[in-house]
mmCIF file of C-alpha atoms in Angstrom:
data_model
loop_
_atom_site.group_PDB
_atom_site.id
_atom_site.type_symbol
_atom_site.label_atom_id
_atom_site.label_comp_id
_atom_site.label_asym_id
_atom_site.label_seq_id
_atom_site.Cartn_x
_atom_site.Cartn_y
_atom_site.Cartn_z
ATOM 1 C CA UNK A 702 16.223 -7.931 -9.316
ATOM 2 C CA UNK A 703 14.447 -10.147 -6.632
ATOM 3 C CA UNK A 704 11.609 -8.354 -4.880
ATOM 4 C CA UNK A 705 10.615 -7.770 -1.254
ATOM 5 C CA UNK A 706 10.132 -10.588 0.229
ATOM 6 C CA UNK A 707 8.214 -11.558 3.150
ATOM 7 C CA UNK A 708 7.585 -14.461 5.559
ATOM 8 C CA UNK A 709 5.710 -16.041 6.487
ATOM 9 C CA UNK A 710 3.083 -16.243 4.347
ATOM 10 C CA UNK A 711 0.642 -17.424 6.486
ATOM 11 C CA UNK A 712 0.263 -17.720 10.927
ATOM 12 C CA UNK A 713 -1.987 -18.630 12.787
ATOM 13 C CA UNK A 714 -1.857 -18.292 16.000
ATOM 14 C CA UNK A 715 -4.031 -18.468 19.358
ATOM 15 C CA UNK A 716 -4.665 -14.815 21.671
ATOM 16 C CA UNK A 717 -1.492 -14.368 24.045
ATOM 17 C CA UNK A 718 1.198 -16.083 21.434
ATOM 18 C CA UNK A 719 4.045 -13.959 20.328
ATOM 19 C CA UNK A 720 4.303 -14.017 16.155
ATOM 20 C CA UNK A 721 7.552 -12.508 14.550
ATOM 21 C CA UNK A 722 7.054 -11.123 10.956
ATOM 22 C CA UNK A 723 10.259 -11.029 8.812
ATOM 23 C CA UNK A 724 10.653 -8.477 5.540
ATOM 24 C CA UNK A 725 13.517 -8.897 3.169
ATOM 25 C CA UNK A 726 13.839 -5.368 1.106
ATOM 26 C CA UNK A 727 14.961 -4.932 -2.505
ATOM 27 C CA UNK A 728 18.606 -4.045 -2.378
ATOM 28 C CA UNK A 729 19.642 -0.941 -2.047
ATOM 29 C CA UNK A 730 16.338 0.397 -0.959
ATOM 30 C CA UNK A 731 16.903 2.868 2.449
ATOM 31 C CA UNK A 732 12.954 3.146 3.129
ATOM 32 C CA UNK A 733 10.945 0.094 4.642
ATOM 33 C CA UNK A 734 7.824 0.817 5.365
ATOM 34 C CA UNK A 735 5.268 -1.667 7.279
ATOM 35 C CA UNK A 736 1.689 -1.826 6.469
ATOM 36 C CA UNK A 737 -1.485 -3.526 7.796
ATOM 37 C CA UNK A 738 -4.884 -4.134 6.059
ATOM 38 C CA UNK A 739 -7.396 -5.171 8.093
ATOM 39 C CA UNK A 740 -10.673 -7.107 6.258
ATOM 40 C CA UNK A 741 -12.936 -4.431 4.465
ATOM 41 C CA UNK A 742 -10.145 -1.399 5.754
ATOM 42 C CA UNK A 743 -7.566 0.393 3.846
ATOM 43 C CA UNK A 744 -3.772 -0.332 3.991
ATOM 44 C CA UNK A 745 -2.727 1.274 6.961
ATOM 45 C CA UNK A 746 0.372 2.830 7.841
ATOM 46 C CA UNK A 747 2.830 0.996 10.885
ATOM 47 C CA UNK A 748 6.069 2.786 11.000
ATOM 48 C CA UNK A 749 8.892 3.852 8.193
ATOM 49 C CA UNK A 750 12.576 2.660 8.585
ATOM 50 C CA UNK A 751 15.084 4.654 6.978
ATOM 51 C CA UNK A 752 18.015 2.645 7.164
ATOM 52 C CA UNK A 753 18.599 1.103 10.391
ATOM 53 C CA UNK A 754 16.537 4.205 12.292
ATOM 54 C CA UNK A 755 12.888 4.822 12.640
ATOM 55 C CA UNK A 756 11.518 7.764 10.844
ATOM 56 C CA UNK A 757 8.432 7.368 12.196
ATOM 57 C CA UNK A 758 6.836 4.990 14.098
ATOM 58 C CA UNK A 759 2.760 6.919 14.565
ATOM 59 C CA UNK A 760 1.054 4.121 12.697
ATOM 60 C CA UNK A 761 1.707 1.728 15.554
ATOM 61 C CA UNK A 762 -0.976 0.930 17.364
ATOM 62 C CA UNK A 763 0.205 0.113 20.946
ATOM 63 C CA UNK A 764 3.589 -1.170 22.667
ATOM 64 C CA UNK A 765 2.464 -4.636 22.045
ATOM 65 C CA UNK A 766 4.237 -4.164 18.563
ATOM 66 C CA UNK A 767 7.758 -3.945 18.170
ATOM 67 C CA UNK A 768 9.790 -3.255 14.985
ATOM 68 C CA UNK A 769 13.416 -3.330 13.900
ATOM 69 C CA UNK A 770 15.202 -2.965 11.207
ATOM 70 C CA UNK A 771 19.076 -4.284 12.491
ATOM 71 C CA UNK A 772 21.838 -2.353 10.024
ATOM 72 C CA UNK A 773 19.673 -1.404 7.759
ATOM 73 C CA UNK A 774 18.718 -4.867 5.813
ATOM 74 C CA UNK A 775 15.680 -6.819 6.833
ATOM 75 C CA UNK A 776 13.254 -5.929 9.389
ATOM 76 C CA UNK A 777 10.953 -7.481 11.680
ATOM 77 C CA UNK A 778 7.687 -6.926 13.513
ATOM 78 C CA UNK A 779 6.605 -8.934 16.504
ATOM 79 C CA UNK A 780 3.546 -9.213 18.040
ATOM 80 C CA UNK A 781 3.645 -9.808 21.839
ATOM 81 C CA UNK A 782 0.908 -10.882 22.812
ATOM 82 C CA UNK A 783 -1.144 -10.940 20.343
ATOM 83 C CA UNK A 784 -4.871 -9.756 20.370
ATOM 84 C CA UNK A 785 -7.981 -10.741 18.152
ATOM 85 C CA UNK A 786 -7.783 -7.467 16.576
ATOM 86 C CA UNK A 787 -4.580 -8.081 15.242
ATOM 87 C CA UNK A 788 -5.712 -10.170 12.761
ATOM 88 C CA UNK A 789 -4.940 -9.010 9.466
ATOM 89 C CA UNK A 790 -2.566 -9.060 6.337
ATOM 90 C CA UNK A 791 0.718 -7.295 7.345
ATOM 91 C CA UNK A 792 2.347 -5.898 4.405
ATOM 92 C CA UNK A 793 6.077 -4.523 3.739
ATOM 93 C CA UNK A 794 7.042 -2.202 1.260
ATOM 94 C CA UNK A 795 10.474 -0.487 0.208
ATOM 95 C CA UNK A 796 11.320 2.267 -1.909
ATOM 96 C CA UNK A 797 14.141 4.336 -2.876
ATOM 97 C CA UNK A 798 13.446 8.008 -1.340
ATOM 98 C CA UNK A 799 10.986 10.352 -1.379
ATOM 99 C CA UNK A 800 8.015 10.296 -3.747
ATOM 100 C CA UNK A 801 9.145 7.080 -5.189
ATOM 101 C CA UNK A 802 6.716 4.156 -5.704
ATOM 102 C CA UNK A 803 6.384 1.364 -3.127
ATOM 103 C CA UNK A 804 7.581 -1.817 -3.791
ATOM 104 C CA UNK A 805 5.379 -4.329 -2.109
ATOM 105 C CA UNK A 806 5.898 -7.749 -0.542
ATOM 106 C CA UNK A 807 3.636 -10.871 -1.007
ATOM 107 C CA UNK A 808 2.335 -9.530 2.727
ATOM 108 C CA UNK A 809 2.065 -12.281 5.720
ATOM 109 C CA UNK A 810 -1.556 -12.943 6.694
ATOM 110 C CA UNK A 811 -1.837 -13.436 10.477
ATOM 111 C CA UNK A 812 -4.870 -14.836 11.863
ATOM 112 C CA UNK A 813 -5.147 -14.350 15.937
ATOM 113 C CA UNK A 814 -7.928 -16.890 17.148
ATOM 114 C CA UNK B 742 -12.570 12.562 7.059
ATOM 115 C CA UNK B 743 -10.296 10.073 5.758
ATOM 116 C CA UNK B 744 -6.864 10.813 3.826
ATOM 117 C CA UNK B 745 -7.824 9.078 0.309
ATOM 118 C CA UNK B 746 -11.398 8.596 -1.048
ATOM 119 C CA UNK B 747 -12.099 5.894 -3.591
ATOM 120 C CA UNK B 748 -15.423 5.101 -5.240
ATOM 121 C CA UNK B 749 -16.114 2.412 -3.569
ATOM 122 C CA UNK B 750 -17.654 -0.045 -6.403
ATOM 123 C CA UNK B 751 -17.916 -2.405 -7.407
ATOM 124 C CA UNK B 752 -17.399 -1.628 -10.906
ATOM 125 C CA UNK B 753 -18.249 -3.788 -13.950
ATOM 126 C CA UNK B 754 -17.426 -2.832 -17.760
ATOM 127 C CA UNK B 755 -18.167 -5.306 -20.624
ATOM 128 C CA UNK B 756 -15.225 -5.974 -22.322
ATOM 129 C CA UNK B 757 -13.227 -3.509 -25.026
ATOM 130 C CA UNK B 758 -14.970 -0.317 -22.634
ATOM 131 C CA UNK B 759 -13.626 1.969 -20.666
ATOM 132 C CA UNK B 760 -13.080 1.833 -17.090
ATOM 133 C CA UNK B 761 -12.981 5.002 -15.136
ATOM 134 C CA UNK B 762 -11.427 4.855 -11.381
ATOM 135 C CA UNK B 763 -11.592 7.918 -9.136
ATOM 136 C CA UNK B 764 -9.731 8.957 -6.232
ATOM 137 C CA UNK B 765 -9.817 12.152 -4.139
ATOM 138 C CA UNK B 766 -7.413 12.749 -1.382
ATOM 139 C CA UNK B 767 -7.446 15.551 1.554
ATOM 140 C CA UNK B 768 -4.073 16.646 2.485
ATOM 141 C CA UNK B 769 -3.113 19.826 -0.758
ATOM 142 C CA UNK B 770 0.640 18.872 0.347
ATOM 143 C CA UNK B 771 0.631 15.841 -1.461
ATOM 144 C CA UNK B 772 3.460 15.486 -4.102
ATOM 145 C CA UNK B 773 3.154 12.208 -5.404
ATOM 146 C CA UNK B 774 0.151 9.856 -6.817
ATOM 147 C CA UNK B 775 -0.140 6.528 -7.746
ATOM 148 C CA UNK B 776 -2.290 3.575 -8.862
ATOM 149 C CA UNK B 777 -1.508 0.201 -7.531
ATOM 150 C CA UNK B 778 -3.549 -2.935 -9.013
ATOM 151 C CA UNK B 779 -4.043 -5.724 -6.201
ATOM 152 C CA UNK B 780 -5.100 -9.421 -7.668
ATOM 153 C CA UNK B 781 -6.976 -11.743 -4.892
ATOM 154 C CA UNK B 782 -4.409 -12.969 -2.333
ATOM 155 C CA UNK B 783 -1.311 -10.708 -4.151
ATOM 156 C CA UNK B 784 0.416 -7.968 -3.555
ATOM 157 C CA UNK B 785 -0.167 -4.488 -4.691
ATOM 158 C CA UNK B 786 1.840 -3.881 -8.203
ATOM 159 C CA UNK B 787 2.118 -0.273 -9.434
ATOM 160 C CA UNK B 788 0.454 0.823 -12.412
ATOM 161 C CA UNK B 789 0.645 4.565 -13.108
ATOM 162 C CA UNK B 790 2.829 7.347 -10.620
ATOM 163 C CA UNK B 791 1.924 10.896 -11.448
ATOM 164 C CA UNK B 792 3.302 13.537 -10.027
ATOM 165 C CA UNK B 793 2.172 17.235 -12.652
ATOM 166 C CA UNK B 794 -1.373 18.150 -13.074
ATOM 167 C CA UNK B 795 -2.790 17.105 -16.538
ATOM 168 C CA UNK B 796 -2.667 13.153 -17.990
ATOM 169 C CA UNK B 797 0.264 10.773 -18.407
ATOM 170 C CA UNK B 798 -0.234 7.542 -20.709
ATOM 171 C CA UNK B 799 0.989 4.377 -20.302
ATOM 172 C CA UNK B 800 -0.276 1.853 -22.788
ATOM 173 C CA UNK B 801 -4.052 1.079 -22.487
ATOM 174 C CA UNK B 802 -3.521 3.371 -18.665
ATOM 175 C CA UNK B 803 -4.306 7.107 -18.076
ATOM 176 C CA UNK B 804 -3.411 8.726 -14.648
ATOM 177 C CA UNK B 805 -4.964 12.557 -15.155
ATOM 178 C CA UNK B 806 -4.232 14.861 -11.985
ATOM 179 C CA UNK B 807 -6.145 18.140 -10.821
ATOM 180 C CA UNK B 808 -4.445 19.266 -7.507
ATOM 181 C CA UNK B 809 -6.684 22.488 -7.455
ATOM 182 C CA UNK B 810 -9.428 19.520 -6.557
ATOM 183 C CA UNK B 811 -7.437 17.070 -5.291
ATOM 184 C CA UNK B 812 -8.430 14.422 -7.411
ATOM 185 C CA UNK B 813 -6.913 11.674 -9.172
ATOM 186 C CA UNK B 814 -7.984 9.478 -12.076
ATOM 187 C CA UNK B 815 -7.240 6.105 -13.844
ATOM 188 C CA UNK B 816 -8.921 5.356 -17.196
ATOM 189 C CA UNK B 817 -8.434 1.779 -18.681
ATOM 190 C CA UNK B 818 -9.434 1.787 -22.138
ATOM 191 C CA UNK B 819 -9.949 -1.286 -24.219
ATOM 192 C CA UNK B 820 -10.912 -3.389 -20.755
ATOM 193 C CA UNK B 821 -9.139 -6.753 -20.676
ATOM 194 C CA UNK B 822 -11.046 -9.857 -18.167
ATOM 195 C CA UNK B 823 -7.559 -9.815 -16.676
ATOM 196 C CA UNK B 824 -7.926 -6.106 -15.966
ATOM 197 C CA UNK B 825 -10.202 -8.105 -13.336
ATOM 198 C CA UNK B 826 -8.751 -6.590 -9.988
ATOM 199 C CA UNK B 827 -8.926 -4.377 -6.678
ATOM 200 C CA UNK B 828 -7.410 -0.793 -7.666
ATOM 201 C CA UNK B 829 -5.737 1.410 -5.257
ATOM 202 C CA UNK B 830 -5.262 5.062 -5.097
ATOM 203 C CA UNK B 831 -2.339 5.933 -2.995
ATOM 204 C CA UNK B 832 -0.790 9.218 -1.769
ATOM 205 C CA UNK B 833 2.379 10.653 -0.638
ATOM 206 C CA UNK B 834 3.398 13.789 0.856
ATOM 207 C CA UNK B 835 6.766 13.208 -0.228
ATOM 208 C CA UNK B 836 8.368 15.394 2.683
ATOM 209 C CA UNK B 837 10.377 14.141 5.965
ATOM 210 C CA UNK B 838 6.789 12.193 7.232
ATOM 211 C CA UNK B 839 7.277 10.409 3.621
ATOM 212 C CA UNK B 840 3.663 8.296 4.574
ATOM 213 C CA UNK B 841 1.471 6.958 1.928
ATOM 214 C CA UNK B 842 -2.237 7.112 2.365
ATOM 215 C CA UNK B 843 -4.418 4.592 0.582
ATOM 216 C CA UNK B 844 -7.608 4.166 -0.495
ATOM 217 C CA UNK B 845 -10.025 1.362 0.188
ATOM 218 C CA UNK B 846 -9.775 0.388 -3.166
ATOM 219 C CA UNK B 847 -12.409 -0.049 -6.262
ATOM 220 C CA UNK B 848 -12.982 -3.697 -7.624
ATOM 221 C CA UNK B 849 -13.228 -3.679 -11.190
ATOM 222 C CA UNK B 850 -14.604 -6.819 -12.974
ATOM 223 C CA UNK B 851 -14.446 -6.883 -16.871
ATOM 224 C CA UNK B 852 -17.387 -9.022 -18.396
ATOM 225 C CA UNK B 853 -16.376 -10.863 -21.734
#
């Protein structure tokens, strides 16, 4: 079974770019969920996909992020524009329903200089 | 206050000892509890889910529950150098919300 996959695994980009983070989830896995950890921080919760549709999006922290999940397969989380404080590693995860374990991708670190 | 409390470490145990991880969390809804291991630069791999009050074994692993004090525990016995790692302690309500909280994590070194 190939995992959740993520890419890329590294970006660097300056203040004001646009980044696009792309998650590939375990098949057959309804929940995505994105995650951020921020140096020294817990993981921190972005938003949960079920399917196509957002369950919740409260972990987002402004409109300058912007995720989708297009029928129901991979997602993706841009960044427009991007701030200092974004800087982080962004992680996706995928489970099977409720109080199942997360899967976790190799998580994409973005650096914002 | 935040959602999931980890000692904070770090923690070292000499090799063939006993590593004890704790984790308290704040929200008494929570259904479902877990222990993720997290190597330098990798992703987090789950360890131990536990979901009842009381222990569950796995191995050299023991996840032991108390809900009453909202507290979760890993024990590692018979340490391993490449038990070497950041642990986390994550939480889930399990409901419609379906969030998991996590912990800052502990860093365990085992000294050979």
């Amino acid at each position: 079974e190939a995992g959740v996959t993520q890419f890329p695994s590294h970006s660097v980009i300056e203040k004001g770019q646009t980044v696009t983070l792309r998650c590939d989830p375990i098949s057959g896995h309804d929940n995505l969920y994105w995650y951020r950890r921020v140096m020294g921080k817990e993981i921190k919760f972005l938003l949960h996909f079920v399917k196509e549709s957002k369950q919740d999006e409260s972990g987002m922290p402004n409109n300058r992020f912007l995720a989708e999940r297009t029928g129901g397969t991979y997602s993706t989380l841009k960044v427009q524009p991007a701030e200092l404080e974004d800087s982080g590693v962004y992680f996706c995860a995928t489970n099977t329903g409720y109080n199942s374990p997360l899967h976790f991708g190799n998580g994409t670190r973005l650096t914002v200089t | 206050q935040k959602e999931v409390e980890q000692n904070s470490g770090p923690l070292s145990v000499p090799e063939g000892a006993i590593a004890s991880l704790n984790c308290t969390y704040s929200d008494r809804g929570s259904q479902s509890f877990f222990w993720y291991r997290q190597y330098s630069g990798k992703s987090p791999e789950l360890i131990m889910s536990i979901y009842s009050n009381g222990d569950k074994e796995d191995g050299r692993f023991t996840a032991q529950l108390n809900k009453a004090s909202q507290y979760v525990s890993l024990l590692i016995r018979d340490s391993q150098p490449s038990d070497s790692a950041t642990y986390l302690c994550a939480v889930n309500r399990g409901d419609t919300g379906n969030q998991f909280y996590f912990g800052t994590g502990t860093s365990l070194t085992v000294i050979p």
